[in-house]
Tab-separated table of C-alpha atoms and ligand atoms in Angstrom:
chain	number	residue	atom	x	y	z
A	1315	MET	CA	14.631	20.520	46.814
A	1316	ILE	CA	15.385	22.225	50.296
A	1317	LYS	CA	17.640	20.364	52.236
A	1318	ILE	CA	17.371	20.832	56.330
A	1319	VAL	CA	19.534	19.179	59.006
A	1320	THR	CA	17.525	18.571	61.897
A	1321	VAL	CA	19.680	18.262	65.455
A	1322	ILE	CA	17.576	16.382	68.132
A	1323	GLY	CA	19.328	14.895	71.379
A	1324	ALA	CA	17.371	15.184	74.469
A	1325	ARG	CA	13.698	13.391	74.865
A	1326	PRO	CA	11.236	16.611	74.358
A	1327	GLN	CA	13.362	17.388	71.090
A	1328	ILE	CA	12.685	13.939	69.859
A	1329	ILE	CA	9.179	14.431	70.529
A	1330	LYS	CA	8.955	18.110	68.935
A	1331	ALA	CA	10.637	16.597	65.873
A	1332	ALA	CA	7.712	14.101	65.341
A	1333	ALA	CA	5.227	17.343	64.678
A	1334	ILE	CA	7.271	18.711	62.058
A	1335	THR	CA	8.614	15.408	60.302
A	1336	ARG	CA	5.258	14.510	60.154
A	1337	VAL	CA	4.168	17.367	57.917
A	1338	PHE	CA	7.549	17.302	56.036
A	1339	ARG	CA	6.748	13.859	55.026
A	1340	GLN	CA	3.040	14.055	54.682
A	1341	GLN	CA	2.702	17.393	52.659
A	1342	TYR	CA	6.316	18.297	51.518
A	1343	ALA	CA	7.675	14.961	50.257
A	1344	GLY	CA	9.996	15.772	47.082
A	1345	GLN	CA	10.302	18.991	48.274
A	1346	ILE	CA	12.261	19.079	51.529
A	1347	GLU	CA	14.864	16.562	52.394
A	1348	GLU	CA	15.437	16.296	56.138
A	1349	ILE	CA	18.509	14.535	57.421
A	1350	MET	CA	18.065	13.757	60.831
A	1351	VAL	CA	21.200	14.377	63.537
A	1352	HIS	CA	20.895	12.510	67.004
A	1353	THR	CA	23.627	13.783	69.006
A	1354	GLY	CA	22.983	11.047	71.599
A	1355	GLN	CA	22.880	13.583	74.561
A	1356	HIS	CA	19.742	10.817	75.858
A	1357	TYR	CA	20.656	7.394	74.483
A	1358	ASP	CA	18.705	5.078	77.214
A	1359	GLN	CA	16.197	3.112	75.412
A	1360	ASN	CA	13.401	4.787	77.487
A	1361	MET	CA	14.658	8.194	76.893
A	1362	SER	CA	15.407	7.875	73.007
A	1363	GLN	CA	14.322	5.328	70.727
A	1364	VAL	CA	10.858	4.544	72.421
A	1365	PHE	CA	10.044	7.880	70.981
A	1366	PHE	CA	11.123	7.057	67.351
A	1367	ASP	CA	8.859	3.892	67.765
A	1368	GLU	CA	5.656	5.252	68.900
A	1369	LEU	CA	5.857	8.754	67.209
A	1370	GLU	CA	6.598	7.170	64.031
A	1371	ILE	CA	9.482	9.415	63.492
A	1372	PRO	CA	12.104	7.813	60.789
A	1373	GLN	CA	15.195	6.694	62.352
A	1374	GLU	CA	18.081	9.284	62.473
A	1375	HIS	CA	20.755	9.615	59.672
A	1376	TYR	CA	23.504	10.191	62.458
A	1377	ASN	CA	24.073	9.696	65.671
A	1378	LEU	CA	26.803	11.468	67.429
A	1379	GLN	CA	26.991	9.378	70.434
A	1380	VAL	CA	28.313	11.923	72.868
A	1381	GLY	CA	26.338	10.544	75.806
A	1382	SER	CA	26.620	12.490	79.301
A	1383	GLY	CA	29.053	14.727	80.335
A	1384	SER	CA	29.659	18.130	82.091
A	1385	HIS	CA	28.239	21.007	80.137
A	1386	ALA	CA	31.580	21.784	78.446
A	1387	LYS	CA	32.400	18.035	77.414
A	1388	GLN	CA	28.978	17.421	76.262
A	1389	THR	CA	28.530	20.522	74.206
A	1390	ALA	CA	32.042	20.340	72.640
A	1391	ALA	CA	31.768	16.971	71.766
A	1392	ILE	CA	28.664	17.564	69.826
A	1393	MET	CA	30.299	20.656	68.276
A	1394	VAL	CA	33.003	18.613	66.986
A	1395	ALA	CA	30.948	15.805	65.582
A	1396	LEU	CA	28.232	18.001	64.039
A	1397	GLU	CA	30.949	20.160	62.295
A	1398	GLU	CA	32.169	16.808	60.424
A	1399	VAL	CA	28.216	16.035	59.401
A	1400	LEU	CA	27.628	19.638	58.145
A	1401	LEU	CA	30.597	19.571	56.031
A	1402	LYS	CA	29.542	16.504	54.438
A	1403	GLU	CA	25.976	17.267	54.017
A	1404	LYS	CA	26.054	21.208	53.433
A	1405	PRO	CA	22.245	21.590	54.010
A	1406	ASP	CA	20.382	24.901	53.178
A	1407	TYR	CA	19.164	24.934	56.969
A	1408	LEU	CA	19.848	23.620	60.396
A	1409	LEU	CA	16.755	23.089	62.190
A	1410	LEU	CA	16.957	23.505	66.154
A	1411	TYR	CA	14.150	22.701	69.085
A	1412	GLY	CA	14.181	24.270	72.229
A	1413	ASP	CA	17.089	25.071	74.396
A	1414	THR	CA	19.396	22.109	75.679
A	1415	ASN	CA	23.003	21.463	75.164
A	1416	SER	CA	22.226	20.089	71.746
A	1417	THR	CA	20.580	23.395	70.676
A	1418	LEU	CA	23.536	25.289	71.901
A	1419	ALA	CA	26.055	23.199	70.052
A	1420	GLY	CA	23.999	23.059	66.852
A	1421	ALA	CA	23.580	26.948	66.976
A	1422	VAL	CA	27.061	27.783	67.455
A	1423	VAL	CA	28.777	25.203	64.745
A	1424	ALA	CA	25.939	26.416	62.131
A	1425	ALA	CA	26.228	29.990	62.537
A	1426	LYS	CA	29.763	29.851	62.029
A	1427	MET	CA	29.566	27.902	58.796
A	1428	PHE	CA	26.978	30.537	57.830
A	1429	ILE	CA	24.252	27.524	57.726
A	1430	PRO	CA	20.923	29.503	58.200
A	1431	ILE	CA	19.302	28.268	61.499
A	1432	ILE	CA	15.676	27.781	62.371
A	1433	HIS	CA	14.829	27.999	65.982
A	1434	ILE	CA	11.519	26.412	67.046
A	1435	GLU	CA	10.485	27.388	70.659
A	1436	ALA	CA	11.912	30.842	70.224
A	1437	GLY	CA	11.852	33.681	72.749
A	1438	VAL	CA	11.383	31.502	75.956
A	1439	ARG	CA	12.753	33.355	78.893
A	1440	ALA	CA	12.703	32.660	82.798
A	1441	GLU	CA	14.565	36.150	83.351
A	1442	ASN	CA	17.224	33.765	84.986
A	1443	LYS	CA	20.585	33.185	83.566
A	1444	THR	CA	21.747	30.696	86.542
A	1445	ASN	CA	19.446	28.373	84.439
A	1446	PRO	CA	21.427	26.319	81.813
A	1447	GLU	CA	18.487	26.550	79.494
A	1448	GLU	CA	18.271	30.274	79.839
A	1449	LEU	CA	21.741	30.626	78.307
A	1450	ASN	CA	21.147	27.875	75.888
A	1451	ARG	CA	18.109	29.978	74.233
A	1452	ILE	CA	19.160	32.992	74.457
A	1453	VAL	CA	22.292	31.984	72.068
A	1454	CYS	CA	20.238	30.098	69.751
A	1455	ASP	CA	17.755	32.862	69.410
A	1456	HIS	CA	20.573	35.407	68.432
A	1457	TYR	CA	22.035	33.120	65.942
A	1458	ALA	CA	19.045	32.364	64.057
A	1459	SER	CA	17.599	33.417	60.658
A	1460	LEU	CA	14.005	32.065	61.221
A	1461	LEU	CA	12.785	32.165	64.847
A	1462	PHE	CA	9.382	30.555	65.650
A	1463	TYR	CA	7.694	31.456	68.726
A	1464	TYR	CA	4.775	29.763	70.530
A	1465	THR	CA	3.021	32.558	72.525
A	1466	ASP	CA	2.758	36.280	72.827
A	1467	SER	CA	4.987	36.198	75.932
A	1468	ALA	CA	7.975	35.254	73.835
A	1469	LEU	CA	7.410	38.347	71.541
A	1470	VAL	CA	8.070	40.552	74.593
A	1471	TYR	CA	11.367	39.146	75.192
A	1472	LEU	CA	12.381	39.419	71.431
A	1473	LYS	CA	11.329	42.818	71.042
A	1474	LYS	CA	13.141	43.807	74.363
A	1475	GLU	CA	16.355	41.742	72.801
A	1476	GLY	CA	16.261	44.078	69.758
A	1477	PHE	CA	14.905	41.591	67.074
A	1478	PRO	CA	13.307	43.436	64.073
A	1479	LEU	CA	9.878	42.416	64.004
A	1480	ASP	CA	8.719	43.848	60.748
A	1481	ASN	CA	9.431	40.527	59.015
A	1482	LYS	CA	11.049	41.946	55.655
A	1483	ALA	CA	12.583	39.011	53.476
A	1484	PRO	CA	14.945	37.975	52.703
A	1485	PHE	CA	15.775	36.535	56.054
A	1486	HIS	CA	19.329	36.038	57.400
A	1487	ILE	CA	21.146	36.078	60.621
A	1488	ASN	CA	21.523	40.115	60.622
A	1489	ASN	CA	17.728	40.045	59.430
A	1490	PRO	CA	15.773	37.242	60.996
A	1491	GLY	CA	12.250	36.549	60.665
A	1492	VAL	CA	10.082	36.271	63.613
A	1493	PHE	CA	6.917	34.432	63.557
A	1494	LEU	CA	4.191	33.546	66.044
A	1495	CYS	CA	3.316	29.710	65.442
A	1496	GLY	CA	1.385	28.140	68.407
A	1497	ASP	CA	3.032	24.915	70.193
A	1498	ILE	CA	4.235	21.947	68.349
A	1499	MET	CA	3.706	19.900	71.515
A	1500	TYR	CA	0.114	21.026	71.327
A	1501	ASP	CA	-0.191	19.441	67.656
A	1502	ASN	CA	1.539	16.150	69.002
A	1503	SER	CA	-1.042	16.092	72.261
A	1504	LEU	CA	-4.089	16.233	69.930
A	1505	TYR	CA	-2.583	13.851	67.478
A	1506	PHE	CA	-1.766	11.453	69.885
A	1507	ARG	CA	-4.250	11.540	72.659
A	1508	GLU	CA	-6.961	9.077	71.299
A	1509	LYS	CA	-4.275	6.385	70.477
A	1510	ALA	CA	-2.547	6.933	73.944
A	1511	ASN	CA	-5.713	6.478	75.932
A	1512	ARG	CA	-6.434	3.190	73.682
A	1513	VAL	CA	-2.991	1.518	74.065
A	1514	SER	CA	-1.380	2.632	77.184
A	1515	THR	CA	-1.595	-0.057	80.059
A	1516	THR	CA	0.580	2.026	83.041
A	1517	ILE	CA	-2.359	3.192	84.921
A	1518	ALA	CA	-4.205	-0.258	84.930
A	1519	SER	CA	-0.678	-1.912	85.578
A	1520	LEU	CA	-0.488	0.246	89.030
A	1521	GLY	CA	-4.214	-0.974	89.746
A	1522	LEU	CA	-5.325	2.685	89.204
A	1523	THR	CA	-7.826	2.395	87.159
A	1524	ASP	CA	-11.062	4.306	87.957
A	1525	LYS	CA	-8.980	5.750	90.967
A	1526	PRO	CA	-7.811	9.314	91.222
A	1527	PHE	CA	-4.055	10.179	91.047
A	1528	ALA	CA	-1.552	12.605	90.792
A	1529	LEU	CA	1.079	12.837	88.174
A	1530	ALA	CA	4.643	14.172	89.076
A	1531	THR	CA	7.920	14.421	87.223
A	1532	ALA	CA	11.123	16.444	88.490
A	1533	HIS	CA	14.366	16.493	86.493
A	1534	ARG	CA	15.583	20.351	86.885
A	1535	ASP	CA	19.094	20.772	88.152
A	1536	ILE	CA	18.006	23.221	90.128
A	1537	ASN	CA	15.755	20.518	92.196
A	1538	THR	CA	17.775	17.281	91.711
A	1539	ASP	CA	21.301	18.514	92.639
A	1540	LYS	CA	20.257	20.212	95.831
A	1541	PRO	CA	19.095	17.636	98.542
A	1542	GLU	CA	17.176	19.816	100.765
A	1543	ARG	CA	14.907	20.547	97.477
A	1544	LEU	CA	14.643	17.243	96.233
A	1545	LEU	CA	13.457	16.135	99.947
A	1546	GLY	CA	10.977	19.202	100.081
A	1547	LEU	CA	9.664	17.722	96.976
A	1548	VAL	CA	9.207	14.357	98.120
A	1549	GLN	CA	7.669	15.724	101.658
A	1550	GLY	CA	5.356	17.593	99.649
A	1551	PHE	CA	4.129	14.707	97.448
A	1552	ASP	CA	3.805	12.768	100.548
A	1553	ALA	CA	1.840	15.218	102.360
A	1554	ILE	CA	-0.392	15.673	99.514
A	1555	SER	CA	-0.927	12.274	99.002
A	1556	LYS	CA	-2.115	11.709	102.593
A	1557	ALA	CA	-4.296	14.663	102.792
A	1558	PHE	CA	-6.280	13.710	99.633
A	1559	ASP	CA	-5.732	10.013	100.179
A	1560	LEU	CA	-4.278	10.170	96.517
A	1561	ASP	CA	-1.821	7.699	94.666
A	1562	PHE	CA	1.261	9.309	92.956
A	1563	ILE	CA	2.684	8.156	89.723
A	1564	ILE	CA	6.135	9.587	89.300
A	1565	PRO	CA	8.064	8.642	86.484
A	1566	LEU	CA	11.490	9.330	87.221
A	1567	HIS	CA	14.093	10.884	84.896
A	1568	PRO	CA	17.418	8.834	84.971
A	1569	ARG	CA	19.178	12.189	86.353
A	1570	THR	CA	16.572	11.784	89.442
A	1571	THR	CA	16.916	8.082	90.106
A	1572	LYS	CA	20.615	8.231	90.070
A	1573	LEU	CA	20.635	11.289	92.518
A	1574	LEU	CA	17.796	9.376	94.673
A	1575	GLN	CA	20.166	6.511	95.134
A	1576	SER	CA	23.067	8.772	96.649
A	1577	ALA	CA	23.794	8.940	100.292
A	1578	GLU	CA	22.838	12.929	100.537
A	1579	ASN	CA	19.389	11.896	99.452
A	1580	ALA	CA	18.729	9.124	101.632
A	1581	GLU	CA	16.171	10.886	103.512
A	1582	ALA	CA	14.220	11.588	100.341
A	1583	ASN	CA	14.449	8.121	99.209
A	1584	ALA	CA	12.795	6.632	102.572
A	1585	VAL	CA	10.068	9.206	102.200
A	1586	LEU	CA	9.291	7.612	98.792
A	1587	GLN	CA	9.712	4.176	100.149
A	1588	ALA	CA	7.773	4.811	103.372
A	1589	ASN	CA	4.380	5.653	101.559
A	1590	PRO	CA	2.896	2.860	99.184
A	1591	LYS	CA	0.879	5.269	97.703
A	1592	LEU	CA	4.022	7.163	95.731
A	1593	HIS	CA	4.521	5.114	92.873
A	1594	CYS	CA	8.102	5.649	91.311
A	1595	ILE	CA	8.263	4.019	87.950
A	1596	GLY	CA	10.982	4.768	85.122
A	1597	PRO	CA	10.634	6.989	82.719
A	1598	ALA	CA	7.177	6.611	80.788
A	1599	SER	CA	6.876	6.264	77.035
A	1600	TYR	CA	5.192	9.320	75.284
A	1601	LEU	CA	2.140	7.461	74.728
A	1602	ASP	CA	2.064	6.430	78.511
A	1603	MET	CA	2.842	10.001	79.515
A	1604	VAL	CA	-0.124	11.450	77.408
A	1605	ALA	CA	-2.253	8.728	78.970
A	1606	LEU	CA	-1.185	9.605	82.571
A	1607	GLU	CA	-1.729	13.133	82.030
A	1608	SER	CA	-5.068	13.080	80.547
A	1609	GLY	CA	-6.141	10.870	83.348
A	1610	ALA	CA	-4.447	12.421	86.267
A	1611	THR	CA	-6.468	14.738	88.819
A	1612	LEU	CA	-3.609	16.955	89.880
A	1613	ILE	CA	-0.120	17.354	87.901
A	1614	LEU	CA	2.988	18.405	89.554
A	1615	THR	CA	6.126	19.240	87.521
A	1616	ASP	CA	9.227	21.060	86.923
A	1617	SER	CA	9.205	20.008	83.145
A	1618	GLY	CA	8.493	22.821	80.663
A	1619	GLY	CA	6.947	20.215	78.542
A	1620	VAL	CA	4.782	18.713	81.069
A	1621	GLN	CA	3.565	21.835	82.687
A	1622	ARG	CA	2.196	22.908	79.233
A	1623	GLU	CA	0.741	19.533	78.416
A	1624	ALA	CA	-1.088	19.626	81.800
A	1625	TYR	CA	-2.912	22.662	80.499
A	1626	PHE	CA	-3.509	21.258	77.236
A	1627	PHE	CA	-5.382	18.326	79.101
A	1628	GLU	CA	-7.232	20.945	81.300
A	1629	LYS	CA	-5.367	19.630	84.727
A	1630	PRO	CA	-4.605	21.805	87.752
A	1631	CYS	CA	-0.708	22.033	87.839
A	1632	ILE	CA	1.632	22.957	90.467
A	1633	ILE	CA	4.879	23.794	89.176
A	1634	LEU	CA	7.917	22.577	91.075
A	1635	ASN	CA	9.781	25.862	90.801
A	1636	GLU	CA	9.775	29.568	92.030
A	1637	GLU	CA	9.512	30.423	88.071
A	1638	THR	CA	8.378	29.336	84.912
A	1639	PRO	CA	9.557	30.285	81.326
A	1640	TRP	CA	5.543	30.033	80.457
A	1641	PRO	CA	4.060	32.810	82.434
A	1642	GLU	CA	0.486	32.701	80.446
A	1643	LEU	CA	0.084	29.512	82.409
A	1644	LEU	CA	-0.357	31.366	85.351
A	1645	GLU	CA	-3.258	33.728	84.265
A	1646	HIS	CA	-5.927	31.395	84.312
A	1647	GLY	CA	-5.947	29.962	88.045
A	1648	SER	CA	-5.050	26.275	86.943
A	1649	THR	CA	-1.302	26.719	87.072
A	1650	LEU	CA	0.452	27.763	90.613
A	1651	LEU	CA	3.840	28.142	91.302
A	1652	GLY	CA	4.650	25.594	94.266
A	1653	SER	CA	8.180	26.055	94.933
A	1654	THR	CA	9.822	23.056	96.839
A	1655	GLN	CA	8.661	23.829	100.297
A	1656	PRO	CA	6.392	20.845	101.353
A	1657	GLU	CA	3.960	23.132	103.107
A	1658	GLN	CA	3.701	25.541	99.929
A	1659	LEU	CA	3.051	22.241	97.715
A	1660	LEU	CA	0.124	21.131	100.415
A	1661	ALA	CA	-1.371	24.641	100.068
A	1662	CYS	CA	-1.112	24.567	96.293
A	1663	ALA	CA	-2.736	21.504	96.361
A	1664	GLU	CA	-5.397	22.637	98.685
A	1665	GLN	CA	-6.172	25.370	96.839
A	1666	LEU	CA	-6.551	23.547	93.283
A	1667	MET	CA	-8.376	20.842	94.391
A	1668	ALA	CA	-11.256	22.927	95.953
A	1669	VAL	CA	-11.677	24.847	92.627
A	1670	LYS	CA	-10.515	22.133	90.213
A	1671	ASP	CA	-14.197	21.175	88.581
A	1672	SER	CA	-14.785	25.154	87.768
A	1673	LEU	CA	-11.335	26.040	86.421
A	1674	HIS	CA	-11.086	27.582	82.338
A	1675	TYR	CA	-8.317	26.811	80.060
A	1676	PRO	CA	-8.906	29.416	77.217
A	1677	PRO	CA	-6.648	28.188	74.171
A	1678	ILE	CA	-3.378	30.194	74.561
A	1679	PHE	CA	-1.277	27.638	72.500
A	1680	GLY	CA	-2.537	27.895	69.055
A	1681	ASP	CA	-4.909	25.613	67.215
A	1682	GLY	CA	-2.782	22.071	66.928
A	1683	LYS	CA	-1.569	23.123	63.599
A	1684	ALA	CA	1.711	24.876	64.532
A	1685	ALA	CA	4.020	22.319	62.621
A	1686	GLU	CA	1.757	23.037	59.313
A	1687	PHE	CA	2.379	26.754	59.520
A	1688	ILE	CA	6.099	26.611	60.564
A	1689	VAL	CA	6.949	24.311	57.430
A	1690	ALA	CA	4.764	26.520	55.146
A	1691	THR	CA	6.479	29.607	56.319
A	1692	ILE	CA	10.083	27.924	55.881
A	1693	MET	CA	8.838	27.190	52.208
A	1694	GLU	CA	7.580	30.597	51.579
A	1695	SER	CA	10.912	32.365	52.942
A	1696	HIS	CA	13.034	29.977	51.028
A	1697	GLY	CA	11.287	31.772	47.827
C	2143	UD1	C1	18.279	17.786	79.593
C	2143	UD1	C2	18.402	19.404	79.131
C	2143	UD1	C3	17.118	19.860	79.844
C	2143	UD1	C4	16.048	19.005	79.675
C	2143	UD1	C5	16.003	17.620	79.640
C	2143	UD1	C6	15.027	16.830	78.811
C	2143	UD1	C7	20.543	20.499	79.052
C	2143	UD1	C8	21.446	21.371	79.453
C	2143	UD1	N1	19.530	19.985	79.667
C	2143	UD1	O1	18.602	17.787	81.027
C	2143	UD1	O2	16.793	21.280	79.241
C	2143	UD1	O3	14.698	19.548	79.972
C	2143	UD1	O4	17.239	17.227	78.957
C	2143	UD1	O5	14.800	15.770	79.746
C	2143	UD1	O6	20.684	20.215	77.903
C	2143	UD1	N2	21.205	10.068	81.684
C	2143	UD1	C9	20.883	8.534	81.721
C	2143	UD1	N3	20.441	8.410	80.530
C	2143	UD1	C10	20.052	8.991	79.416
C	2143	UD1	C11	20.021	10.398	79.722
C	2143	UD1	C12	20.586	10.794	80.787
C	2143	UD1	O7	20.979	8.278	82.500
C	2143	UD1	O8	19.574	8.565	78.233
C	2143	UD1	C13	21.413	10.774	83.035
C	2143	UD1	C14	23.061	10.887	83.192
C	2143	UD1	O9	23.241	10.488	84.438
C	2143	UD1	C15	23.385	12.311	82.902
C	2143	UD1	C16	21.916	12.838	83.391
C	2143	UD1	O10	20.889	12.066	83.297
C	2143	UD1	O11	24.332	12.660	83.473
C	2143	UD1	C17	21.431	14.229	83.063
C	2143	UD1	O12	21.469	14.077	81.703
C	2143	UD1	P1	21.715	15.553	80.424
C	2143	UD1	O13	21.135	15.370	79.072
C	2143	UD1	O14	23.074	15.965	80.794
C	2143	UD1	O15	20.604	16.672	81.001
C	2143	UD1	P2	19.354	16.392	81.388
C	2143	UD1	O16	18.622	16.389	83.072
C	2143	UD1	O17	18.488	15.181	80.980
C	2144	UDP	N1	7.601	12.955	79.079
C	2144	UDP	C1	7.727	11.335	78.716
C	2144	UDP	N2	7.868	10.520	79.694
C	2144	UDP	C2	8.302	11.105	80.600
C	2144	UDP	C3	8.274	12.336	81.080
C	2144	UDP	C4	8.177	13.337	80.006
C	2144	UDP	O1	7.491	10.981	77.546
C	2144	UDP	O2	8.632	10.064	81.769
C	2144	UDP	C5	7.206	13.763	77.933
C	2144	UDP	C6	6.337	15.129	78.086
C	2144	UDP	O3	4.838	14.565	77.784
C	2144	UDP	C7	6.759	15.756	77.217
C	2144	UDP	C8	8.341	15.879	77.184
C	2144	UDP	O4	8.580	14.311	77.778
C	2144	UDP	O5	6.222	15.668	76.188
C	2144	UDP	C9	8.891	16.832	78.221
C	2144	UDP	O6	10.118	16.619	78.258
C	2144	UDP	P1	11.083	16.556	79.600
C	2144	UDP	O7	10.263	16.672	80.698
C	2144	UDP	O8	12.137	15.421	79.661
C	2144	UDP	O9	11.695	18.063	79.253
C	2144	UDP	P2	11.574	19.615	79.216
C	2144	UDP	O10	10.144	19.704	78.554
C	2144	UDP	O11	11.631	19.875	80.589
C	2144	UDP	O12	12.557	20.063	78.682
């Protein structure tokens, strides 16, 4: 029996964990024991528990309840509490997803306890170390023993950063194994799409059944923490809504909601209030989000997950940033870098709306079986 401690904490990690835990339970019961540790980085019902319920994830064994805080406080609190759990559980591996502070904390603690790390979503780089996620994923990759990367662009970075790519077992922190796997988020999108469209009521509850709408999300610090950028974003949404007579569904991350309520963002808030076609709602559940993505005419987002899901559901997408850690999205004409300037956002929307029915979405994120490959590879590497 292999014992794996999985660390989750932020919304997308809970969603990612669903794909892997499904394979553990359905195909490796009796061979893998998974101990789930939720750091408590995200804690609101609609940022955490809703995903356990909807995505059929077993309830976590531990909740470290660290909550929100500065980068240092949050990361340190996770480290201290996680060390206790790892001392008690003595796992064969620590499994980490993505690039949040929960990922960083897990990587530092496990590496110093000589617990081999499995990193899923390795090699993602935006070539920008002012981005907190970039720092987190660089550390995690370099402390990992098994790295699973989604697309070829990651391999370029891993090569550049000196990872051995010959994959000669046994794998350990000084001789990591590096494997192309496809995107586990794509696994989930395929798995839950039919159910999402059957059960979700969000579109109908907004009176938008059979009406075209855009879906927009924004939560990156670079956008939320700079009033001029947040204002530019919502002015862009407003301009696109008016130019195309398009409703916008905007499931706001709590970070964005809180900042929009502050005095320095009063103008942005006023733009949202003034246009009845801009519908701000709370964070959507995963099934609601999948229904929104598959029903949208256009998606605007700064989310790493949502920009890829737009592609999975074959939707034109404007990235609300000057960069993306997923450069392959830009190669097929369906995804544009829109920044946060209203004029540029409108120009991107005009460009995409003109060609939206003739866009192509070649498969670049695997075959929907990434999780099966990952778990089989872990078993094989373990010997
Ligand atoms: C974090 C990740 C980011 C990821 C995002 C996914 C880091 C550094 N960032 O960003 O990579 O894309 O999660 O959503 O780890 N809040 C609540 N309720 C919650 C959670 C958060 O109100 O349940 C509010 C708090 O005011 C908090 C703020 O949101 O201070 C930011 O939360 P935090 O987890 O620090 O970062 P995210 O912006 O969510
Ligand atoms: N998501 C969700 N509800 C929302 C916004 C996003 O369920 O209101 C899902 C989305 O479909 C994707 C994941 O959360 O699967 C992406 O997470 P997020 O945007 O929080 O973070 P990122 O991917 O940027 O790290």
